[in-house]
Coordinates of C-alpha atoms and ligand atoms in Angstrom, one line a residue:
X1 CA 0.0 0.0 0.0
X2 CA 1.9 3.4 -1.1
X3 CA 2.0 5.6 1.9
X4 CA -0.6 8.1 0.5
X5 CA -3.4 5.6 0.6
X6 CA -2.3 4.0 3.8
X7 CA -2.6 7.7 5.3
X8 CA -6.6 7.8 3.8
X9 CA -7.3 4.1 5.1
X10 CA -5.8 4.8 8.7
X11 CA -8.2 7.9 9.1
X12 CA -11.2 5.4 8.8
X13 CA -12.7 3.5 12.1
X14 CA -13.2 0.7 10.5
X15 CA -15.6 -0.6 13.0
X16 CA -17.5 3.0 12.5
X17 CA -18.1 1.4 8.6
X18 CA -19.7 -1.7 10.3
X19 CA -22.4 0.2 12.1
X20 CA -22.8 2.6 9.3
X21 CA -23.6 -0.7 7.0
X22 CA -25.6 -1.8 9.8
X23 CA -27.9 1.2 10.4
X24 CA -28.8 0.7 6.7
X25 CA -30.1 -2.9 7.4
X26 CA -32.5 -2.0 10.4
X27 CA -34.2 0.3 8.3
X28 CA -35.8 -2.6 7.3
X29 CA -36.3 -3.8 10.0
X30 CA -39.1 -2.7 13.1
X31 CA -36.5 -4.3 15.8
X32 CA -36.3 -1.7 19.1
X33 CA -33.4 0.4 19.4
X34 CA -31.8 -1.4 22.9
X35 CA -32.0 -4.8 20.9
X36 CA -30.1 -3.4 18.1
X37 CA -27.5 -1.2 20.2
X38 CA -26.9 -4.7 21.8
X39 CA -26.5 -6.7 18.7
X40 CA -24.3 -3.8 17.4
X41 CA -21.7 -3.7 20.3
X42 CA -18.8 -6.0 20.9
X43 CA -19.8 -8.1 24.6
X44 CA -16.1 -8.4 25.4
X45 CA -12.8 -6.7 24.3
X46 CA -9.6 -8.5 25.9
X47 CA -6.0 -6.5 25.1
X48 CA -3.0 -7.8 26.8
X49 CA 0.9 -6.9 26.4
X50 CA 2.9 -10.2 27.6
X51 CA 6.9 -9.6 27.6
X52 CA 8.9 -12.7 24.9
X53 CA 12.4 -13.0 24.8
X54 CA 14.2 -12.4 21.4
X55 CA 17.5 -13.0 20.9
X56 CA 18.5 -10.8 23.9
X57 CA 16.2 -8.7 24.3
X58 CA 12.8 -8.9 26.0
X59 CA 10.0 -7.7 23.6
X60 CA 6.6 -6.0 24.7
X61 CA 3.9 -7.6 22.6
X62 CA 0.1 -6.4 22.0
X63 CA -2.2 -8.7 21.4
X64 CA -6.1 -8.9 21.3
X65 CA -9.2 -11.1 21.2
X66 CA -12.6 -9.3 21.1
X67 CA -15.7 -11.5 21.7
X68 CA -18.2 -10.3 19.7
X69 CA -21.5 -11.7 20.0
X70 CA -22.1 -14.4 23.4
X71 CA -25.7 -14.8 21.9
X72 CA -24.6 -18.4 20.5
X73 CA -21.7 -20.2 21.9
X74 CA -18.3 -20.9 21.4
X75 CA -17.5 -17.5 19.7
X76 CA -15.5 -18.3 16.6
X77 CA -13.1 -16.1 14.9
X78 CA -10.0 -16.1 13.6
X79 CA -6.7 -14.5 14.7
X80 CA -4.2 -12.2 12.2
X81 CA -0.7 -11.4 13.2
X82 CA 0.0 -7.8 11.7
X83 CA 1.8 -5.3 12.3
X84 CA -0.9 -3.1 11.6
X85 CA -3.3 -5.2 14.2
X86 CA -5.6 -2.5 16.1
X87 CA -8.0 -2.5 18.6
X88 CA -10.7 -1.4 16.2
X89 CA -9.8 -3.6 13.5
X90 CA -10.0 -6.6 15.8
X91 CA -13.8 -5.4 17.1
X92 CA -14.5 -4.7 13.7
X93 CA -14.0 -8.2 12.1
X94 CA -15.1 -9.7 15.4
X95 CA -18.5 -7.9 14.1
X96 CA -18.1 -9.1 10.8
X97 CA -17.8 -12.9 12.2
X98 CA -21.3 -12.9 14.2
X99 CA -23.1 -11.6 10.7
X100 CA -21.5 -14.3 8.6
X101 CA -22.0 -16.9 11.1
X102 CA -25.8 -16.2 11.3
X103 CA -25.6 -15.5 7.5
X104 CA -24.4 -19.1 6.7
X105 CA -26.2 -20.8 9.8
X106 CA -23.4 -21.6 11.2
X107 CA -24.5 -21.6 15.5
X108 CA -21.8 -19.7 16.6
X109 CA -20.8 -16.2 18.2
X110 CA -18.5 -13.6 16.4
X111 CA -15.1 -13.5 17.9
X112 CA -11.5 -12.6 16.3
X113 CA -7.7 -12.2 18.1
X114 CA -4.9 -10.1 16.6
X115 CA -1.1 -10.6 17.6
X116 CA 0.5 -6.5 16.5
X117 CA 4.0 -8.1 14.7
X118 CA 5.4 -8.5 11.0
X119 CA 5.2 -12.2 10.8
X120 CA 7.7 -11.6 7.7
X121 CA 10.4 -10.3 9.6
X122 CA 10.0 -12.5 12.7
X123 CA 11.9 -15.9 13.0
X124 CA 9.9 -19.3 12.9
X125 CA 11.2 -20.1 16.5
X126 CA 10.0 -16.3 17.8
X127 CA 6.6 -16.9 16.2
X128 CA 6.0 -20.0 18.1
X129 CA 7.1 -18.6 21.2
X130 CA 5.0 -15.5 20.9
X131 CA 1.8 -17.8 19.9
X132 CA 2.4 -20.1 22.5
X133 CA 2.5 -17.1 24.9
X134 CA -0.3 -15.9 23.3
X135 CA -2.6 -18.8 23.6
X136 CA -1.4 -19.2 27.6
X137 CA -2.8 -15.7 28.4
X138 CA -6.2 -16.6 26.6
X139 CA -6.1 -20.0 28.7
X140 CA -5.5 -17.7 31.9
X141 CA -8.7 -15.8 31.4
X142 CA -10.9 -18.0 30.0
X143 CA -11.3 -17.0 26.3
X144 CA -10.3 -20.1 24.7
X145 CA -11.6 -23.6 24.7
X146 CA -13.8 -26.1 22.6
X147 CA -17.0 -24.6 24.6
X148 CA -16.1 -21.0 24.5
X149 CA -14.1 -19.8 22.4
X150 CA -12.4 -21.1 19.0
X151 CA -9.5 -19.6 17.1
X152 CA -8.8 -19.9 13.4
X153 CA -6.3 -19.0 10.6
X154 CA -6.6 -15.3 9.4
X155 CA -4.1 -13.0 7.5
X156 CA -0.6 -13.8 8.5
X157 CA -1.6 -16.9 10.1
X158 CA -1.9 -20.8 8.7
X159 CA -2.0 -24.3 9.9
X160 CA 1.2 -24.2 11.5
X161 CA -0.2 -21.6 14.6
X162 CA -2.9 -23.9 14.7
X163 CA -0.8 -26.7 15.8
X164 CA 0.9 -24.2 18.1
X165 CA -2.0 -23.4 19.8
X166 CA -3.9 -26.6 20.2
X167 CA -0.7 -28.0 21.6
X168 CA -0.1 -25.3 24.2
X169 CA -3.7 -25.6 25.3
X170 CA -3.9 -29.1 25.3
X171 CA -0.4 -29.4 27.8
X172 CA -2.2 -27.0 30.2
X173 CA -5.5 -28.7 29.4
X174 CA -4.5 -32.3 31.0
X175 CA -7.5 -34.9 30.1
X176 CA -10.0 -32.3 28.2
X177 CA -10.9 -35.0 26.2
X178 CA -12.7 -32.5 23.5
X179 CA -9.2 -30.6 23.8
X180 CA -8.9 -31.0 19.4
X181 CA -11.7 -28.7 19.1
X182 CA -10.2 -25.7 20.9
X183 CA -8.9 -24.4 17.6
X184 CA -9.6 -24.8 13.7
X185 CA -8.0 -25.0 10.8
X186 CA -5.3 -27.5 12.4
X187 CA -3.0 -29.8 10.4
X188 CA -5.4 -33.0 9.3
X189 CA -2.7 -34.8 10.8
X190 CA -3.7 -33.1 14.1
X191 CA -7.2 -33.2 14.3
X192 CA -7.9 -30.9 11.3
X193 CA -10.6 -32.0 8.4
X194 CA -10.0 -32.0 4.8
X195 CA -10.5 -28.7 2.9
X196 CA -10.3 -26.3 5.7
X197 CA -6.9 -25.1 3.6
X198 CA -8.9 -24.1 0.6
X199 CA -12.5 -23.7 2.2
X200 CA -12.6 -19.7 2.0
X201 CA -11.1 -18.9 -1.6
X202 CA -13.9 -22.3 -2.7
X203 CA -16.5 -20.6 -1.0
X204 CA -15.6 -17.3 -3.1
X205 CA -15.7 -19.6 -6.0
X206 CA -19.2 -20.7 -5.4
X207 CA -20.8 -17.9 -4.4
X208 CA -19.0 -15.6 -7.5
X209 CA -20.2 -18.9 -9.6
X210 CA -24.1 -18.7 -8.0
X211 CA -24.2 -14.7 -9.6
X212 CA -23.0 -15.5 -12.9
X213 CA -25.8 -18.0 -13.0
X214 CA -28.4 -15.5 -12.5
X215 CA -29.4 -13.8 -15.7
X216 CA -31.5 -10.8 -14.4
X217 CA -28.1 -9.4 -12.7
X218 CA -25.7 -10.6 -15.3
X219 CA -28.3 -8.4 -17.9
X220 CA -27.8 -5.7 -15.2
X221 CA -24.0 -5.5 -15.4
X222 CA -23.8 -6.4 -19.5
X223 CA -22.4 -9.6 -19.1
X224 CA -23.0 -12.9 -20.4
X225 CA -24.5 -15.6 -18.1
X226 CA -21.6 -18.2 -16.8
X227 CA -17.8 -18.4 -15.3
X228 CA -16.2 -19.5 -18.9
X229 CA -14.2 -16.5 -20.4
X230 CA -14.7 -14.1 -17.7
X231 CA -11.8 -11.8 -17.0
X232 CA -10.8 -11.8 -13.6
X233 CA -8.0 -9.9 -11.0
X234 CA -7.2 -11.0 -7.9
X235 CA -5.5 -9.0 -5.5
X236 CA -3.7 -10.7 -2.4
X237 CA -2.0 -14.6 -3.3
X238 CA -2.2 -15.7 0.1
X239 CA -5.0 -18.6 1.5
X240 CA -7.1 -16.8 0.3
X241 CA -6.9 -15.0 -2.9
X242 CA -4.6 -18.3 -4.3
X243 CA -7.2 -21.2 -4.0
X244 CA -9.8 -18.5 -4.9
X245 CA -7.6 -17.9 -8.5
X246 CA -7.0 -21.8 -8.8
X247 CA -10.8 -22.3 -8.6
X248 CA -11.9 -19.6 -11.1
X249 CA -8.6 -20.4 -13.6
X250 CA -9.7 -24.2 -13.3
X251 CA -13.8 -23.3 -14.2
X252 CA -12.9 -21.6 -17.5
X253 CA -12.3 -17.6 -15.7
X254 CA -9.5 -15.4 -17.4
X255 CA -7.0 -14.5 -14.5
X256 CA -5.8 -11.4 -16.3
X257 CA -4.0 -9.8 -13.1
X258 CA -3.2 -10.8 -10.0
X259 CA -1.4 -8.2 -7.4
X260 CA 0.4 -9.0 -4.5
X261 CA 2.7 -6.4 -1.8
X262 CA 5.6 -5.7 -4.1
X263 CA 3.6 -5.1 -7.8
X264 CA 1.2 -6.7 -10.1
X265 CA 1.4 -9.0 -13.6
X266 CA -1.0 -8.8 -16.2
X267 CA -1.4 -10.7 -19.5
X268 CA -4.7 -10.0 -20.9
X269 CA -4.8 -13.6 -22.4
X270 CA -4.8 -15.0 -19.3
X271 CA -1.7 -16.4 -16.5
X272 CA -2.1 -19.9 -15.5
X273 CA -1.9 -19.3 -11.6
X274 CA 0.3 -22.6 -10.7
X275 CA 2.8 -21.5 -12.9
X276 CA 2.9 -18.3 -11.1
X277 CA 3.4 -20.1 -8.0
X278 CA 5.9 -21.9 -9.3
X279 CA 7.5 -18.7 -10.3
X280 CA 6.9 -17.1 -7.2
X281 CA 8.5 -19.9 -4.8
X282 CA 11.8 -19.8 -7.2
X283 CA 11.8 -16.2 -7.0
X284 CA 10.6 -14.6 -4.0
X285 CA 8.1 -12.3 -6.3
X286 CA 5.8 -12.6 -8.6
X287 CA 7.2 -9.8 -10.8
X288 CA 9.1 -10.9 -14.1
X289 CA 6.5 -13.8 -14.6
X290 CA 7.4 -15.1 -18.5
X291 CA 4.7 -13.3 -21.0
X292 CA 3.3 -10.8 -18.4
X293 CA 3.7 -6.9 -18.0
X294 CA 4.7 -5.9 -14.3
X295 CA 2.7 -3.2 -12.7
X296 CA 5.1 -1.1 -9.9
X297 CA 2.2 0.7 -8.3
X298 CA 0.2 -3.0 -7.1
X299 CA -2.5 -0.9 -6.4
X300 CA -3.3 0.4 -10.0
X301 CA -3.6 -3.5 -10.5
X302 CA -7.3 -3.1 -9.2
X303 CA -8.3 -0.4 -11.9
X304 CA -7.5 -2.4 -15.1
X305 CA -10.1 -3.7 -17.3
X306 CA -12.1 -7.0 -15.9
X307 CA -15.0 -8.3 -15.2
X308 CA -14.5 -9.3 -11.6
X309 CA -12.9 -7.9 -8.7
X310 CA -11.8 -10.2 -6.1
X311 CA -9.9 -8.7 -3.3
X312 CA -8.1 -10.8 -1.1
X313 CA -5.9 -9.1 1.2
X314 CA -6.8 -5.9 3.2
X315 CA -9.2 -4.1 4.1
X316 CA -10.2 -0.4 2.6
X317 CA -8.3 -1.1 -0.8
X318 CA -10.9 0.4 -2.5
X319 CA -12.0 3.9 -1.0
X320 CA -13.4 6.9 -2.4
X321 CA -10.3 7.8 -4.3
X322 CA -10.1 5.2 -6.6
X323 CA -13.6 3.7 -6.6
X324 CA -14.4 5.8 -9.9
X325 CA -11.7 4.3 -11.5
X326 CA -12.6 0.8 -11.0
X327 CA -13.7 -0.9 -14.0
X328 CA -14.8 -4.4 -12.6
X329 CA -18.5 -5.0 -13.3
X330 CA -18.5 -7.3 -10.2
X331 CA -17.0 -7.0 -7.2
X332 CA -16.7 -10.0 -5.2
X333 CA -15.1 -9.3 -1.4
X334 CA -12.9 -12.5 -0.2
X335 CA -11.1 -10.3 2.1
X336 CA -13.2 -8.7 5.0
X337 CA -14.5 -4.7 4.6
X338 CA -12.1 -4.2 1.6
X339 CA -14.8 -1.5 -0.1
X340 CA -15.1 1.6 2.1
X341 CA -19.1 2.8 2.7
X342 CA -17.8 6.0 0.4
X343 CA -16.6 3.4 -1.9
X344 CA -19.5 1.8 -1.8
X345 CA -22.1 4.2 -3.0
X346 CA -20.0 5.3 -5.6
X347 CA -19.4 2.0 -7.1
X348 CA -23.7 0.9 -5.9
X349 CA -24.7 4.4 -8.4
X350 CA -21.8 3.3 -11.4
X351 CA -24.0 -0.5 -11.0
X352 CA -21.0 -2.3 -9.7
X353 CA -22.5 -5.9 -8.4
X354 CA -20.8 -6.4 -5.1
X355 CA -21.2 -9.5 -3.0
X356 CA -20.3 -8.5 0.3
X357 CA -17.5 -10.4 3.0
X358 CA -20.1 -11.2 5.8
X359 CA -21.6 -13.9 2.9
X360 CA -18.9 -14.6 0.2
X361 CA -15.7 -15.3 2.8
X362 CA -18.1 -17.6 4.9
X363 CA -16.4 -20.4 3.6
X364 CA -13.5 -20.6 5.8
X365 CA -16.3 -20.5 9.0
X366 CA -18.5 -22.8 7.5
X367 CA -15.8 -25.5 7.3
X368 CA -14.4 -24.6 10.7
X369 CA -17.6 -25.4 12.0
X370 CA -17.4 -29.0 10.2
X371 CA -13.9 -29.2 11.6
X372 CA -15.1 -28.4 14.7
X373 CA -18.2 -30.8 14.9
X374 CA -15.4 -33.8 13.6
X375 CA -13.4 -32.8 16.7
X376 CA -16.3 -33.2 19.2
X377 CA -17.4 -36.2 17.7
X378 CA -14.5 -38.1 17.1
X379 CA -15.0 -39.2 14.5
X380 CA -13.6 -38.9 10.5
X381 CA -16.4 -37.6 8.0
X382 CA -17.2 -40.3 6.0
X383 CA -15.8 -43.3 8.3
X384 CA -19.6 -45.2 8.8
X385 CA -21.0 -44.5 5.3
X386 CA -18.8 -44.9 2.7
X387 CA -18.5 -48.6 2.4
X388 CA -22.1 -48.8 2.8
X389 CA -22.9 -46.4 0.2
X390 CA -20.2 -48.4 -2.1
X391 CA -22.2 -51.9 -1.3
X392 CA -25.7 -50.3 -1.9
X393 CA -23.8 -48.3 -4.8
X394 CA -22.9 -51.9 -6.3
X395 CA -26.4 -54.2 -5.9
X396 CA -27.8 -51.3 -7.5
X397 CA -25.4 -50.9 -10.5
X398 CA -26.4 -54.8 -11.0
X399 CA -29.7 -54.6 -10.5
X400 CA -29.5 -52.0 -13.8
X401 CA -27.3 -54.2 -15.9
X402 CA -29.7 -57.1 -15.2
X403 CA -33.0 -55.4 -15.9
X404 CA -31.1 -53.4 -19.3
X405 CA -29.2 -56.3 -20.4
X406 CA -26.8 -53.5 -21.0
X407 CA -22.5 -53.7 -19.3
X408 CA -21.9 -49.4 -17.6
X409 CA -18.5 -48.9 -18.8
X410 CA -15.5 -49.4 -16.0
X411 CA -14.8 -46.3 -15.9
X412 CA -18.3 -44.7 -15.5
X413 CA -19.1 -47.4 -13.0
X414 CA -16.1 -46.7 -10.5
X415 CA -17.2 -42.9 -10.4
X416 CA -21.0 -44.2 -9.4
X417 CA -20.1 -46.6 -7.1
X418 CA -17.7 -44.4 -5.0
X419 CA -19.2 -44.1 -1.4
X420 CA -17.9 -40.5 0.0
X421 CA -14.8 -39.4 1.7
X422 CA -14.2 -36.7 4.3
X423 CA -13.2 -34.0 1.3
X424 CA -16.5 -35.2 -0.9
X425 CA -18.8 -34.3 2.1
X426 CA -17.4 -31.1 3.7
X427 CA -17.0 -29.5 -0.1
X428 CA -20.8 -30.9 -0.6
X429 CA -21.6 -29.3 2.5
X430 CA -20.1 -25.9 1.5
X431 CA -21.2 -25.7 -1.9
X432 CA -25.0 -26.3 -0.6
X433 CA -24.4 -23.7 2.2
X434 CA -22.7 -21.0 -0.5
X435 CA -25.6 -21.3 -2.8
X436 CA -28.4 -21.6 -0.2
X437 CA -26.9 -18.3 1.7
X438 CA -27.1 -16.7 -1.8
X439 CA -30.3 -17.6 -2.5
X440 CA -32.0 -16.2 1.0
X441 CA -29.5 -12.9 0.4
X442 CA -31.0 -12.9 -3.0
X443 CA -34.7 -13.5 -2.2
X444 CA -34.7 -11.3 0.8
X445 CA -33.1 -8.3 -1.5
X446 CA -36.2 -8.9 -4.0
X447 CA -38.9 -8.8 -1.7
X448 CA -38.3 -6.0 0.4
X449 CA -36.9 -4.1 -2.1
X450 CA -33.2 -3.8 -0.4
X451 CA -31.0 -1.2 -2.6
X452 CA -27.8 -4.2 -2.7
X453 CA -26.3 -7.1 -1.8
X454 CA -24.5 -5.8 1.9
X455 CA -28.0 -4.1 3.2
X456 CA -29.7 -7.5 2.4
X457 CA -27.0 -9.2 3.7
X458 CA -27.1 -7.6 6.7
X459 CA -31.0 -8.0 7.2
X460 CA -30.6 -11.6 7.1
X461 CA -27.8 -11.6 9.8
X462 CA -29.7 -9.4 12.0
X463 CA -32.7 -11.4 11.7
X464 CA -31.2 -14.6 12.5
X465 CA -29.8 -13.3 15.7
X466 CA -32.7 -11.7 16.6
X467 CA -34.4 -15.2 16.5
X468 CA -32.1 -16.5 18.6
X469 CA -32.1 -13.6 21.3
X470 CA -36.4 -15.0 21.0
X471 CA -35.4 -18.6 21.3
X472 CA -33.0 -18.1 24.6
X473 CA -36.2 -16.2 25.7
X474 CA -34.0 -13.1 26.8
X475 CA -35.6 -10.7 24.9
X476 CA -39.2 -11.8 24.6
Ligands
NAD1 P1 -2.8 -14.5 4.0 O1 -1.8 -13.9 5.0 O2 -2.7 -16.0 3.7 O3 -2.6 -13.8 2.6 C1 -2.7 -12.4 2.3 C2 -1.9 -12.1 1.1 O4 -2.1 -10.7 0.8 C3 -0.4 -12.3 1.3 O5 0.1 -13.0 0.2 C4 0.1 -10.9 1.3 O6 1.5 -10.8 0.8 C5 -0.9 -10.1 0.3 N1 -0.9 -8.7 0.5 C6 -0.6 -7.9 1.6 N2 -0.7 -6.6 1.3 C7 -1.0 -6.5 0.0 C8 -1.2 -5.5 -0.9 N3 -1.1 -4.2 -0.4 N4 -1.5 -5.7 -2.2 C9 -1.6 -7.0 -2.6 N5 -1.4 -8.1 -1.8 C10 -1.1 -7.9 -0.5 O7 -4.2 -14.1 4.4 P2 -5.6 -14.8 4.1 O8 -5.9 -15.7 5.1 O9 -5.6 -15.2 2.7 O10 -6.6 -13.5 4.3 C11 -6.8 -12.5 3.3 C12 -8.1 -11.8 3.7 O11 -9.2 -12.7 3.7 C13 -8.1 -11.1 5.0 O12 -8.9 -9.9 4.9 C14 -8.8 -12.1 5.9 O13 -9.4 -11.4 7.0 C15 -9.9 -12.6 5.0 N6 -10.4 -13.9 5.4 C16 -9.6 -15.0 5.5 C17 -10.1 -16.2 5.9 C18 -9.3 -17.5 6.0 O14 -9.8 -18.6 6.1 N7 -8.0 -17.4 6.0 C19 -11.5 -16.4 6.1 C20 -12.3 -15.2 5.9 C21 -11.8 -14.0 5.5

């Protein structure tokens, strides 16, 4: 981010944008005030500073985790190590985790933790100390555990602090025999499920995919219905934004740019994203990729000519100094609160389609929550059915030959007779939840006549947790 735009983001509370998108929603809504001032405000906001020793020296480290929402429990959130971590960023996309969670059905609170360092400049060794400290304080005061709270991957963090901190809980956690489900997004060697890794960018896939089904919007926008020839920049190649590419490059989409920190490559014909990779691990960037133009500026990267938009990094990329330049037709936001409200009604008058972050990044929570239910249970998905479904699979495969007198090819017949694994049912189960949350977004936008996307996102969040407030009978 050049410093001229970090200055404009900085002088935004980004927690402020949150209500403001908020307010819209209860508009439509006849909820009274207190219920929404309650729904609005964060229940619990923990900072610590805990001393780690590097090298020689003792470091001072700030660290956060802001409980949301208590009205369902655990509270669920990830946890982003940043140097530019901030109290009001962590409330903020604590806020944003209750609304997708209700958004998605997923029956847990809004939570997020932030740990204020450059993970880039740190050593693997300091890390670990400084996320095993971490995870000690929250174990101190209570905010983590299979019941309570549960930790995820966010920006700067992966599998590997996962293990960290599912290990350090479980040493000072003697015989919590649920002790695999204080965290997500583990190692599937340590309790994790398969698909977490890619569960977000897929879930930006499928919802993106859902749109360009629908013909009235695609009309809206000029565009032909379908994925297949689309053109497409990503910005941010981490979790995110890279399975995100992989899945749109693999379904027919154009990647014409992608844009990480240090610049941005474009060929208009297309770059095939695993050579980038490829590219990028060799060389430490993914400038100078054969047959692409670099862009210095990365941020110029998100006003070329596309169709979609995907940013996958920060937030408030896309403000009200370069909204007017964006050309996207749709915007689709894998990253949380990347469009500024000024943004936003500049790009909602110019008919930009934006699918909002509280519905399209859901993914990542949605397959937590199947991580997390595989931890309680003990059990692998797919362990008690699939050589069931194979042996029901296979009687009734020769109960067709018989009766057509006809041989199914080999081929054909081992993809029929394949009872489920563990990947087949959780990407089953977020592809049904991806379309179904677009569909209720959609419906609900229709029939009370919501302006976009966001509000009627929001209406459905607030909605949801206002049936639940009903069904715990606190707010009759
Ligand atoms: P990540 O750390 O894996 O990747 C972020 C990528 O963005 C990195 O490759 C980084 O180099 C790049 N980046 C940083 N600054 C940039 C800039 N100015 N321009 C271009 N690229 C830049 O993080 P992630 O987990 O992929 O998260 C990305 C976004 O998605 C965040 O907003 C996060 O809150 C959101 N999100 C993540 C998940 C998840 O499951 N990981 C779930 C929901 C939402």
């Amino acid at each position: 981010m050049s410093k001229k735009t970090k200055s404009k983001a900085d002088a935004y509370s980004f927690f402020s944008c949150i209500e403001k998108n908020f307010d819209k929603a209860a508009r439509y809504l006849s909820i009274k005030k207190g219920l929404l001032e309650q729904i609005k405000s964060c229940n619990a906001v923990y900072r610590m500073h805990f001393p780690v020793k590097i090298g020689k020296e003792i470091q001072v480290i700030e660290a956060y985790r802001v409980q949301h929402s208590h009205h369902k429990l655990p509270c669920k959130g990830g946890i982003r190590y940043s140097i530019k971590v901030n109290q009001d960023e962590v409330m903020t996309l604590a806020a944003l985790m209750t609304y997708k969670c209700a958004i998605v059905d997923v029956p847990f609170g809004g939570a997020k933790g932030g740990i204020k360092i450059d993970p880039q400049i740190i050593s693997t060794e300091n890390i670990e100390k400084i996320t095993r400290r971490y995870t000690s304080e929250l174990i101190k005061k209570i905010l983590i555990g299979p019941g309570i709270d549960v930790p995820a991957p966010d920006y700067g963090t992966g599998e590997r602090e996962m293990s960290w901190i599912f290990d350090t809980f479980l040493s000072l956690s003697p015989g919590e025999v649920d002790a695999l489900a204080c965290v997500t997004g583990k190692p599937v060697s340590q309790g994790g499920v398969r698909g977490r890794k890619e569960a977000t960018g897929l879930g930006v896939f499928y919802g993106i995919r859902e749109l360009c089904k629908m013909k009235e919007e695609m009309l809206s926008v000029g565009l032909d219905v379908g994925l297949n020839g689309k053109k497409v920049i990503i910005q941010g190649l981490g979790n995110v934004g890279y399975h995100a590419a992989t899945f749109f490059h693999e379904a027919g989409a154009i990647i014409v740019a992608l844009a990480e920190r240090e610049g941005a490559i474009y060929n208009k014909k297309g770059l095939n994203v695993s050579n980038v990779i490829i590219h990028l691990k060799k060389t430490g960037s993914i400038l100078n990729f054969p047959e692409s133009k670099n862009i210095e500026d990365t941020e110029k990267a998100l006003e070329l000519e596309c169709d979609i938009l995907i940013p996958a990094a920060l937030e408030n990329v896309i403000h009200k100094h370069n909204a007017n330049r964006i050309k996207a037709k749709i915007i689709g936001e894998a990253a949380n609160g990347p469009v500024t409200p000024e943004a936003d009604d500049i790009l909602g008058k110019k008919g930009v389609l934006i699918v909002p972050d509280i519905y399209l990044n859901a993914g990542g929570v949605t397959v937590s929550y199947f991580e997390w239910l595989k931890n309680l249970s003990h059990v692998r998905y797919g362990r008690m059915e699939k050589r069931f479904s194979e042996n029901m699979n296979t009687e009734l495969l020769q109960v067709i030959e018989t009766s057509c007198r006809k041989k199914i090819p080999i081929e054909e017949k081992k993809m029929i007779l394949r009872g489920p694994r563990e990947i087949d049912l959780v990407r089953s189960g977020l592809e049904d939840t991806m379309i179904n949350g677009f569909h209720k977004i959609r419906d609900l936008k229709k029939s009370l006549k919501i302006e976009n996307m966001r509000t009627a996102a929001f209406v459905l969040a607030i909605n949801k947790i206002i049936d639940s407030y009903e069904k715990l009978g606190i707010f009759p």
